[in-house]
């Protein structure tokens, strides 16, 4: 039984859930829907409150008026009854006849006027209508007379009293609201005091109240429809220009800088559209100026890079001759020849990087795709960088991956990315840190392959992780570059990663080192949605000692605290 109920509930939820999600979507995205619904709900609360107060006042007024009329009728009936009794001669032997003569005319008039009558008594003898006896309208349920009212007339010379009651009939199961009035009268035949109860139903009052209620409900429904329509119309006049502005803004963001809003009228919305168009025009002009400036800069870099190659070749040939003959020079001249050779090497590397950057800017960079084993690339790069690491006193190793880490990529560009990351980690190692190490980790899944380079260096200050890929940016301008970097390595590495459709991201914390993560799609054209390795490492220091082998257990990276920042333009998914 319980399983059947759960299955029915699941089936019901399966039908209701899509509609509920669509309704929530409309509620979240539509200002007009929220304003209309909120206004209608608030108006409904106000109308309900006002209608309730009006109904209460109408009901109280009808009841008070009805009670006044009933008391007047009862008073007239009692005066008529006393006059008839005073005009009749009676003795104790005909007391029952006097009761009938007293009550029967009243009962007959009650049938015509819609009220019931009951005669109880004698008062003060402890007898109740429920005990039997007495005269009353046929079909009247004597339980309709409340005991509280009967107890009021348990003695003689009691004043007229009334109360609300539910009038029941022995022929019908339904009760009707009404009022019951009691008044005492003395029969001349026996000198005893009897109580007459008059029961008046609120039939007309209930009909009137029902009519008023229906009228209020109809008016409230029409008012709610009117409020909803007016609110929808007003909000549409305000929201429609906002939606048009959003659409134009989206087209502007997509590069269609000539898009403008249509200005009609002179109201606030029209002035807003005019200001929006002015803003778009200024942005278009500034963007074009920046594009022209950027094009001039790229052109300048490209031209200068190409023009410097010829004189650099000549200077290189002369420098090589001088450097080869330095043994015959004076020690100071020999040192100058070595410095000249080193600076020419650095200048040539800078020129190569500038040419590569100009190719990226011109959109001329292309990929030569093949199956690449990232583990082999990492081992090859680490082996080449080991002399520099030993010179710096830094340990560098590659943690063996759990499985093959391959991707279809350009091996030259991937190797350049890894080389830049490793040499950058060695170059920024903290020389005062007792445990200096650089660890390369790799992992892959069905869609992506990832490589991280983690160091125990000086780390990155807040906000610097988004700036390390800027051209010529340095975290510490006073730091000496032992690896002879040009300041373009990470910028070129990021361009290489983007050319593959991948990510190159950074994490860092001052005094705790930094981590760079390269994520590549395993197949060209695959959109990346996640990375097999976390960007946020275990912030514990990297242990020193021998590099792990394939038989050595390696420490799996954990997700530690949140990163200080990540590279601009990419998300850690």
Coordinates of C-alpha atoms in Angstrom, one line a residue:
X1 CA 0.0 0.0 0.0
X2 CA 2.8 2.4 1.0
X3 CA 4.7 1.6 -2.2
X4 CA 1.7 2.3 -4.3
X5 CA 1.2 5.7 -2.6
X6 CA 4.8 6.6 -3.2
X7 CA 4.6 5.6 -6.8
X8 CA 1.5 7.8 -7.3
X9 CA 3.2 10.7 -5.6
X10 CA 6.2 10.3 -7.8
X11 CA 4.0 10.2 -10.9
X12 CA 2.1 13.3 -9.7
X13 CA 5.4 15.1 -9.0
X14 CA 6.7 14.1 -12.5
X15 CA 3.7 15.8 -14.0
X16 CA 3.8 18.9 -11.7
X17 CA 7.5 19.5 -11.6
X18 CA 8.0 20.8 -15.2
X19 CA 5.2 23.3 -14.7
X20 CA 6.5 24.3 -11.4
X21 CA 10.0 24.9 -12.8
X22 CA 8.6 26.9 -15.7
X23 CA 6.5 29.0 -13.3
X24 CA 9.6 29.6 -11.1
X25 CA 11.6 30.6 -14.2
X26 CA 9.0 33.1 -15.2
X27 CA 8.9 34.4 -11.6
X28 CA 12.7 34.9 -11.5
X29 CA 13.1 36.4 -14.9
X30 CA 10.0 38.6 -15.3
X31 CA 9.7 41.8 -13.4
X32 CA 6.3 42.3 -14.9
X33 CA 5.0 39.0 -13.5
X34 CA 6.4 39.7 -10.0
X35 CA 4.9 43.2 -10.0
X36 CA 1.5 42.1 -11.3
X37 CA 1.3 39.1 -8.9
X38 CA 2.5 41.2 -5.9
X39 CA 0.0 44.0 -6.6
X40 CA -2.9 41.6 -7.1
X41 CA -2.1 39.8 -3.8
X42 CA -1.8 43.0 -1.8
X43 CA -5.0 44.3 -3.4
X44 CA -6.7 41.0 -2.6
X45 CA -5.7 41.3 1.0
X46 CA -7.0 44.9 1.2
X47 CA -10.3 44.0 -0.6
X48 CA -10.7 41.0 1.7
X49 CA -10.2 43.1 4.8
X50 CA -12.6 45.8 3.6
X51 CA -15.2 43.2 2.5
X52 CA -15.0 41.5 5.8
X53 CA -15.6 44.7 7.7
X54 CA -18.5 45.6 5.4
X55 CA -20.1 42.2 5.9
X56 CA -19.7 42.4 9.6
X57 CA -21.2 45.9 9.8
X58 CA -24.1 44.8 7.5
X59 CA -24.7 41.7 9.5
X60 CA -24.7 43.5 12.8
X61 CA -27.0 46.2 11.4
X62 CA -29.4 43.6 10.0
X63 CA -29.5 41.7 13.3
X64 CA -30.0 44.8 15.4
X65 CA -32.8 46.0 13.2
X66 CA -34.4 42.5 13.3
X67 CA -34.2 42.4 17.1
X68 CA -35.8 45.8 17.4
X69 CA -38.6 44.7 15.1
X70 CA -39.1 41.4 16.9
X71 CA -39.2 43.0 20.3
X72 CA -41.8 45.4 19.0
X73 CA -43.9 42.6 17.6
X74 CA -43.6 40.6 20.9
X75 CA -44.6 43.6 22.9
X76 CA -47.7 44.1 20.7
X77 CA -48.6 40.4 21.0
X78 CA -48.3 40.5 24.8
X79 CA -50.4 43.6 25.0
X80 CA -53.0 42.0 22.8
X81 CA -52.9 38.7 24.9
X82 CA -53.3 40.6 28.2
X83 CA -56.3 42.6 26.7
X84 CA -58.0 39.4 25.6
X85 CA -57.4 37.7 29.0
X86 CA -58.7 40.8 30.8
X87 CA -61.9 40.8 28.7
X88 CA -62.5 37.0 29.3
X89 CA -64.1 35.7 32.5
X90 CA -62.3 32.6 33.8
X91 CA -62.2 30.4 36.8
X92 CA -59.7 27.7 37.9
X93 CA -61.7 25.0 36.1
X94 CA -61.1 26.4 32.7
X95 CA -57.4 27.2 33.0
X96 CA -56.4 24.8 30.2
X97 CA -59.0 26.4 27.9
X98 CA -57.6 29.8 28.7
X99 CA -54.1 28.5 27.8
X100 CA -55.4 27.3 24.4
X101 CA -57.4 30.5 23.8
X102 CA -54.2 32.5 24.6
X103 CA -51.7 30.5 22.5
X104 CA -53.8 29.3 19.6
X105 CA -54.4 32.7 18.0
X106 CA -50.7 33.6 18.4
X107 CA -49.6 30.3 16.9
X108 CA -51.9 30.9 13.9
X109 CA -50.5 34.4 13.4
X110 CA -47.0 33.0 13.7
X111 CA -47.6 30.5 10.9
X112 CA -48.6 33.3 8.6
X113 CA -45.7 35.6 9.7
X114 CA -43.0 32.9 9.9
X115 CA -42.3 32.6 13.6
X116 CA -42.9 29.9 16.2
X117 CA -44.5 30.1 19.7
X118 CA -44.2 28.0 22.8
X119 CA -46.0 28.4 26.2
X120 CA -44.2 27.2 29.3
X121 CA -45.1 27.3 32.9
X122 CA -46.2 27.7 35.5
X123 CA -43.1 29.6 36.5
X124 CA -41.4 28.8 39.8
X125 CA -42.5 25.2 39.8
X126 CA -39.3 23.8 38.3
X127 CA -41.0 22.5 35.2
X128 CA -39.3 22.8 31.8
X129 CA -40.6 22.7 28.3
X130 CA -38.4 19.6 27.8
X131 CA -40.4 17.9 30.5
X132 CA -43.5 17.9 28.3
X133 CA -46.8 19.7 28.5
X134 CA -47.5 23.2 27.4
X135 CA -48.6 24.6 24.0
X136 CA -46.2 25.2 21.1
X137 CA -46.1 25.4 17.3
X138 CA -46.3 22.0 15.8
X139 CA -43.0 20.8 14.4
X140 CA -40.9 23.0 16.7
X141 CA -38.0 21.4 18.4
X142 CA -38.2 22.7 22.0
X143 CA -34.4 22.3 22.2
X144 CA -34.3 25.5 20.2
X145 CA -35.0 27.4 23.4
X146 CA -31.6 27.8 25.3
X147 CA -31.5 26.7 28.9
X148 CA -29.9 30.0 29.8
X149 CA -33.1 31.8 28.7
X150 CA -35.3 29.3 30.5
X151 CA -33.4 29.7 33.7
X152 CA -34.1 33.5 33.4
X153 CA -37.8 32.8 33.7
X154 CA -37.6 30.3 36.6
X155 CA -39.5 32.8 38.8
X156 CA -42.4 35.3 38.5
X157 CA -42.3 39.0 37.5
X158 CA -39.3 38.5 35.2
X159 CA -38.6 41.1 32.5
X160 CA -38.7 40.3 28.8
X161 CA -35.5 38.8 27.6
X162 CA -34.1 37.6 24.3
X163 CA -31.1 35.8 22.9
X164 CA -29.7 34.4 19.6
X165 CA -30.4 30.7 19.0
X166 CA -30.5 28.0 16.4
X167 CA -34.1 27.1 15.5
X168 CA -34.5 23.4 14.8
X169 CA -37.6 21.5 13.4
X170 CA -38.6 18.0 14.1
X171 CA -39.5 17.6 10.4
X172 CA -36.2 19.0 9.0
X173 CA -32.6 18.2 9.9
X174 CA -31.4 21.6 9.0
X175 CA -31.3 24.4 11.6
X176 CA -31.7 28.1 11.0
X177 CA -30.3 31.0 12.9
X178 CA -32.8 33.2 14.7
X179 CA -33.7 35.0 17.9
X180 CA -35.9 33.8 20.7
X181 CA -37.8 36.3 23.0
X182 CA -39.4 35.3 26.3
X183 CA -42.1 37.2 28.2
X184 CA -44.3 36.3 31.1
X185 CA -48.1 36.6 31.4
X186 CA -50.5 35.7 34.2
X187 CA -53.7 33.7 33.6
X188 CA -56.8 35.0 35.5
X189 CA -58.1 31.4 35.6
X190 CA -55.5 30.1 38.0
X191 CA -53.5 33.1 38.9
X192 CA -50.3 31.4 37.8
X193 CA -47.5 33.0 35.7
X194 CA -46.7 31.5 32.3
X195 CA -43.9 32.2 29.9
X196 CA -44.4 32.8 26.2
X197 CA -41.4 32.2 23.9
X198 CA -41.4 33.7 20.4
X199 CA -38.8 32.2 17.9
X200 CA -38.1 34.3 14.9
X201 CA -35.8 32.9 12.2
X202 CA -33.4 35.2 10.3
X203 CA -34.6 34.0 6.9
X204 CA -34.8 37.4 5.2
X205 CA -31.6 38.6 6.9
X206 CA -29.7 35.6 5.6
X207 CA -31.0 36.2 2.1
X208 CA -30.0 39.8 2.3
X209 CA -26.6 39.0 3.7
X210 CA -26.1 36.4 1.0
X211 CA -27.1 38.9 -1.6
X212 CA -24.6 41.4 -0.2
X213 CA -21.9 38.7 0.0
X214 CA -22.4 37.8 -3.7
X215 CA -22.4 41.4 -4.7
X216 CA -19.1 42.0 -2.8
X217 CA -17.5 38.9 -4.3
X218 CA -18.5 40.0 -7.7
X219 CA -17.2 43.5 -7.2
X220 CA -14.0 42.1 -5.6
X221 CA -13.4 39.8 -8.6
X222 CA -14.0 42.6 -11.1
X223 CA -11.8 44.9 -9.0
X224 CA -9.0 42.3 -9.0
X225 CA -9.3 41.9 -12.7
X226 CA -9.1 45.6 -13.1
X227 CA -6.1 46.0 -10.8
X228 CA -4.3 43.1 -12.6
X229 CA -5.1 44.7 -16.0
X230 CA -4.0 48.2 -15.0
X231 CA -0.8 46.9 -13.3
X232 CA 0.0 44.8 -16.3
X233 CA -0.5 47.8 -18.6
X234 CA 1.6 50.1 -16.5
X235 CA 4.4 47.7 -15.9
X236 CA 4.4 46.8 -19.6
X237 CA 4.9 50.5 -20.5
X238 CA 7.9 50.5 -18.1
X239 CA 9.3 47.1 -18.7
X240 CA 9.1 47.0 -22.5
X241 CA 11.7 49.8 -22.9
X242 CA 13.9 48.0 -20.4
X243 CA 13.7 44.8 -22.3
X244 CA 14.5 46.6 -25.6
X245 CA 17.5 48.2 -23.8
X246 CA 18.6 44.7 -22.6
X247 CA 18.4 43.3 -26.1
X248 CA 20.4 46.2 -27.6
X249 CA 22.9 45.9 -24.8
X250 CA 23.3 42.2 -25.6
X251 CA 23.9 43.0 -29.3
X252 CA 26.4 45.7 -28.3
X253 CA 28.2 43.1 -26.1
X254 CA 28.2 40.7 -29.1
X255 CA 30.2 43.3 -31.1
X256 CA 27.3 45.0 -33.0
X257 CA 28.4 48.5 -31.9
X258 CA 26.1 50.2 -34.4
X259 CA 22.9 49.1 -32.5
X260 CA 20.9 51.9 -30.9
X261 CA 17.6 52.4 -29.0
X262 CA 14.6 54.1 -30.7
X263 CA 13.8 57.3 -28.9
X264 CA 10.1 58.3 -28.9
X265 CA 8.6 61.1 -26.8
X266 CA 10.2 63.3 -24.2
X267 CA 9.5 61.4 -20.9
X268 CA 12.0 59.8 -18.6
X269 CA 12.1 56.6 -20.6
X270 CA 12.9 58.6 -23.8
X271 CA 15.7 60.5 -22.0
X272 CA 17.0 57.2 -20.7
X273 CA 17.1 55.8 -24.2
X274 CA 18.8 59.0 -25.4
X275 CA 21.5 58.7 -22.7
X276 CA 21.9 55.0 -23.5
X277 CA 22.5 55.9 -27.1
X278 CA 25.0 58.5 -26.2
X279 CA 26.8 56.0 -24.0
X280 CA 26.9 53.4 -26.8
X281 CA 28.2 56.0 -29.2
X282 CA 31.0 57.0 -26.8
X283 CA 31.9 53.4 -26.1
X284 CA 31.9 52.6 -29.8
X285 CA 34.3 55.6 -30.5
X286 CA 36.6 54.6 -27.6
X287 CA 36.6 50.9 -28.6
X288 CA 37.5 51.9 -32.1
X289 CA 40.3 54.1 -30.9
X290 CA 41.6 51.3 -28.7
X291 CA 41.3 48.8 -31.5
X292 CA 43.3 51.2 -33.8
X293 CA 45.9 51.8 -31.0
X294 CA 46.1 48.0 -30.4
X295 CA 46.5 47.4 -34.1
X296 CA 49.2 50.0 -34.3
X297 CA 51.0 48.5 -31.3
X298 CA 50.8 45.0 -32.8
X299 CA 52.0 46.2 -36.1
X300 CA 54.9 48.1 -34.4
X301 CA 55.9 45.0 -32.4
X302 CA 55.7 42.8 -35.5
X303 CA 57.6 45.3 -37.7
X304 CA 60.3 45.9 -35.1
X305 CA 60.7 42.2 -34.4
X306 CA 61.2 41.4 -38.0
X307 CA 63.5 44.4 -38.7
X308 CA 65.7 43.5 -35.7
X309 CA 66.4 40.1 -37.0
X310 CA 68.9 41.2 -39.7
X311 CA 71.0 43.5 -37.5
X312 CA 70.8 40.9 -34.7
X313 CA 72.2 38.2 -37.0
X314 CA 75.2 40.5 -37.8
X315 CA 75.8 41.4 -34.2
X316 CA 75.5 37.7 -33.3
X317 CA 78.2 36.8 -35.8
X318 CA 80.6 39.5 -34.5
X319 CA 79.8 38.5 -30.9
X320 CA 80.6 34.9 -31.6
X321 CA 84.0 35.8 -33.0
X322 CA 84.8 38.0 -30.0
X323 CA 83.5 35.4 -27.6
X324 CA 85.6 32.7 -29.2
X325 CA 88.8 34.9 -29.0
X326 CA 88.2 36.0 -25.4
X327 CA 91.1 33.9 -24.2
X328 CA 93.6 36.3 -25.8
X329 CA 91.9 39.4 -24.2
X330 CA 92.6 41.2 -21.0
X331 CA 90.5 39.7 -18.2
X332 CA 88.2 42.7 -18.1
X333 CA 87.7 42.6 -21.9
X334 CA 87.1 38.8 -21.7
X335 CA 84.4 39.4 -19.1
X336 CA 82.8 42.0 -21.3
X337 CA 82.7 39.5 -24.2
X338 CA 81.0 37.0 -21.9
X339 CA 78.4 39.6 -20.8
X340 CA 77.9 40.6 -24.4
X341 CA 77.2 37.0 -25.4
X342 CA 74.8 36.5 -22.4
X343 CA 72.8 39.7 -23.2
X344 CA 72.6 38.8 -26.9
X345 CA 71.2 35.4 -25.9
X346 CA 68.6 37.1 -23.8
X347 CA 67.8 39.7 -26.5
X348 CA 67.4 36.9 -29.0
X349 CA 65.0 35.0 -26.7
X350 CA 63.0 38.3 -26.3
X351 CA 62.9 38.7 -30.0
X352 CA 61.7 35.2 -30.5
X353 CA 58.9 35.7 -27.9
X354 CA 57.9 39.0 -29.5
X355 CA 57.6 37.3 -32.9
X356 CA 55.5 34.6 -31.3
X357 CA 53.2 37.1 -29.6
X358 CA 52.8 39.0 -32.9
X359 CA 51.7 35.7 -34.6
X360 CA 49.1 35.2 -31.9
X361 CA 47.9 38.8 -32.3
X362 CA 47.6 38.4 -36.0
X363 CA 45.7 35.1 -35.7
X364 CA 48.4 33.3 -37.7
X365 CA 49.3 30.7 -35.0
X366 CA 48.3 27.2 -36.0
X367 CA 48.4 23.8 -34.4
X368 CA 50.2 20.6 -35.5
X369 CA 48.1 18.0 -33.7
X370 CA 49.3 14.6 -32.8
X371 CA 49.0 12.2 -29.9
X372 CA 51.0 13.6 -27.0
X373 CA 52.0 11.8 -23.8
X374 CA 52.0 14.6 -21.2
X375 CA 54.0 12.4 -18.8
X376 CA 56.9 12.0 -21.3
X377 CA 56.8 15.8 -22.0
X378 CA 56.9 16.5 -18.3
X379 CA 59.8 14.1 -17.7
X380 CA 61.7 15.6 -20.6
X381 CA 61.2 19.2 -19.4
X382 CA 62.2 18.3 -15.8
X383 CA 65.3 16.6 -17.0
X384 CA 66.3 19.6 -19.1
X385 CA 65.6 22.0 -16.1
X386 CA 67.4 19.9 -13.5
X387 CA 70.8 21.7 -13.9
X388 CA 69.1 25.1 -13.3
X389 CA 67.2 23.5 -10.3
X390 CA 70.5 22.2 -8.8
X391 CA 72.1 25.6 -9.2
X392 CA 69.2 27.1 -7.3
X393 CA 69.1 24.3 -4.7
X394 CA 65.6 23.2 -5.7
X395 CA 64.3 19.7 -6.0
X396 CA 62.1 19.0 -9.1
X397 CA 60.3 15.7 -9.8
X398 CA 57.3 14.3 -11.5
X399 CA 54.8 12.3 -9.6
X400 CA 53.9 9.2 -11.6
X401 CA 50.2 9.4 -12.8
X402 CA 47.7 6.7 -12.0
X403 CA 47.2 6.0 -15.7
X404 CA 48.1 7.2 -19.2
X405 CA 47.8 11.0 -19.6
X406 CA 47.5 11.6 -23.4
X407 CA 45.9 14.2 -25.5
X408 CA 45.8 15.2 -29.2
X409 CA 47.8 18.4 -29.1
X410 CA 50.8 20.3 -30.6
X411 CA 53.8 18.7 -28.8
X412 CA 56.0 21.8 -29.4
X413 CA 53.5 24.2 -27.8
X414 CA 52.7 21.9 -24.9
X415 CA 56.3 21.4 -24.1
X416 CA 56.8 25.2 -24.2
X417 CA 54.0 25.6 -21.7
X418 CA 55.4 23.0 -19.3
X419 CA 58.9 24.4 -19.7
X420 CA 57.7 27.9 -18.9
X421 CA 55.8 26.7 -15.8
X422 CA 58.7 24.6 -14.5
X423 CA 61.4 27.3 -15.0
X424 CA 59.1 29.9 -13.6
X425 CA 58.6 27.8 -10.4
X426 CA 62.3 27.3 -10.1
X427 CA 63.0 31.0 -10.7
X428 CA 60.6 32.1 -8.0
X429 CA 61.6 29.5 -5.4
X430 CA 62.1 31.0 -1.9
X431 CA 65.9 30.8 -1.4
X432 CA 65.3 31.1 2.4
X433 CA 62.8 28.2 2.6
X434 CA 64.3 25.1 4.2
X435 CA 62.2 22.8 2.0
X436 CA 62.4 24.0 -1.6
X437 CA 60.8 21.7 -4.1
X438 CA 58.8 21.8 -7.3
X439 CA 56.3 18.9 -8.0
X440 CA 54.6 18.1 -11.3
X441 CA 51.4 16.1 -11.2
X442 CA 49.3 14.7 -14.0
X443 CA 45.9 13.2 -14.4
X444 CA 43.4 12.5 -17.1
X445 CA 39.8 11.4 -17.6
X446 CA 37.6 10.7 -20.6
X447 CA 37.4 14.4 -21.7
X448 CA 40.4 16.2 -20.4
X449 CA 44.1 15.9 -19.4
X450 CA 45.7 18.1 -16.7
X451 CA 49.1 19.0 -15.4
X452 CA 49.9 21.0 -12.4
X453 CA 53.2 22.6 -11.2
X454 CA 53.3 23.2 -7.5
X455 CA 56.1 25.0 -5.6
X456 CA 57.0 26.2 -2.1
X457 CA 58.1 29.6 -3.3
X458 CA 57.2 33.1 -2.3
X459 CA 53.6 32.6 -3.6
X460 CA 51.3 35.2 -4.9
X461 CA 49.7 38.1 -3.1
X462 CA 45.9 38.6 -3.3
X463 CA 44.9 39.6 -6.8
X464 CA 48.2 38.6 -8.4
X465 CA 47.0 35.2 -9.7
X466 CA 44.8 37.1 -12.2
X467 CA 47.8 39.2 -13.4
X468 CA 50.6 36.6 -13.8
X469 CA 49.6 36.0 -17.4
X470 CA 49.9 39.7 -18.4
X471 CA 52.7 40.6 -20.7
X472 CA 55.9 41.8 -19.0
X473 CA 54.2 41.6 -15.6
X474 CA 56.5 40.6 -12.7
X475 CA 55.3 39.9 -9.1
X476 CA 58.5 41.4 -7.7
X477 CA 60.3 43.8 -10.0
X478 CA 63.3 43.7 -7.6
X479 CA 63.8 39.9 -7.9
X480 CA 66.7 38.8 -10.0
X481 CA 66.0 36.5 -12.9
X482 CA 68.5 33.6 -12.8
X483 CA 66.7 31.9 -15.7
X484 CA 66.9 34.9 -18.0
X485 CA 63.1 35.3 -18.5
X486 CA 61.7 37.9 -20.8
X487 CA 58.4 38.5 -19.0
X488 CA 56.4 37.0 -21.9
X489 CA 56.6 33.3 -21.0
X490 CA 53.4 32.9 -19.2
X491 CA 51.5 35.1 -21.6
X492 CA 52.7 32.9 -24.5
X493 CA 51.9 29.8 -22.5
X494 CA 48.3 31.0 -21.9
X495 CA 47.9 31.8 -25.6
X496 CA 49.2 28.3 -26.4
X497 CA 46.6 26.8 -24.0
X498 CA 43.8 28.9 -25.5
X499 CA 44.8 27.8 -29.0
X500 CA 44.2 24.2 -27.9
X501 CA 40.8 25.2 -26.4
X502 CA 42.3 24.6 -22.9
X503 CA 42.8 26.5 -19.6
X504 CA 45.9 27.8 -17.9
X505 CA 45.1 28.9 -14.4
X506 CA 47.0 30.0 -11.3
X507 CA 46.6 29.8 -7.6
X508 CA 48.8 31.3 -5.0
X509 CA 49.1 32.4 -1.4
X510 CA 51.8 34.6 0.2
X511 CA 54.4 32.4 1.9
X512 CA 52.8 29.1 0.8
X513 CA 53.9 28.9 -2.8
X514 CA 51.9 28.8 -6.0
X515 CA 50.2 26.3 -8.3
X516 CA 49.7 26.5 -12.1
X517 CA 47.3 24.1 -13.8
X518 CA 47.2 23.3 -17.5
X519 CA 44.0 21.6 -18.7
X520 CA 43.7 20.4 -22.3
X521 CA 40.8 18.6 -24.1
X522 CA 41.8 15.1 -25.0
X523 CA 40.3 15.6 -28.5
X524 CA 40.3 18.9 -30.5
X525 CA 37.0 20.7 -30.5
X526 CA 35.8 19.3 -27.2
X527 CA 34.5 21.9 -24.8
X528 CA 36.1 21.7 -21.4
X529 CA 33.7 21.5 -18.4
X530 CA 36.0 20.4 -15.6
X531 CA 39.6 19.5 -14.9
X532 CA 40.9 16.2 -13.5
X533 CA 43.1 18.0 -11.0
X534 CA 42.0 20.6 -8.5
X535 CA 43.2 24.1 -8.8
X536 CA 43.3 24.6 -5.0
X537 CA 46.1 22.4 -3.6
X538 CA 46.7 21.0 -0.2
X539 CA 48.4 24.0 1.4
X540 CA 50.8 21.8 3.5
X541 CA 54.5 22.3 2.5
X542 CA 55.8 20.0 -0.2
X543 CA 58.1 17.4 1.5
X544 CA 61.7 17.2 0.5
X545 CA 63.6 14.0 -0.2
X546 CA 64.0 11.7 -3.1
X547 CA 61.6 12.0 -6.0
X548 CA 58.9 9.3 -5.9
X549 CA 59.1 6.4 -8.3
X550 CA 56.3 4.4 -9.8
X551 CA 56.5 2.0 -6.8
X552 CA 56.4 4.9 -4.3
X553 CA 53.0 5.9 -3.0
X554 CA 52.3 9.5 -3.8
X555 CA 50.2 12.0 -1.9
X556 CA 46.9 12.7 -3.7
X557 CA 46.1 16.5 -3.9
X558 CA 43.2 17.6 -1.8
X559 CA 40.8 20.5 -2.1
X560 CA 42.1 23.0 0.5
X561 CA 40.9 26.5 1.2
X562 CA 39.5 28.7 -1.5
X563 CA 42.1 30.3 -3.9
X564 CA 43.2 33.8 -3.5
X565 CA 42.3 34.3 -7.2
X566 CA 42.3 32.6 -10.5
X567 CA 43.4 33.6 -14.0
X568 CA 41.3 36.2 -15.7
X569 CA 38.8 35.0 -18.2
X570 CA 38.7 31.4 -17.0
X571 CA 36.7 29.5 -14.3
X572 CA 37.7 26.6 -12.2
X573 CA 34.9 24.2 -13.3

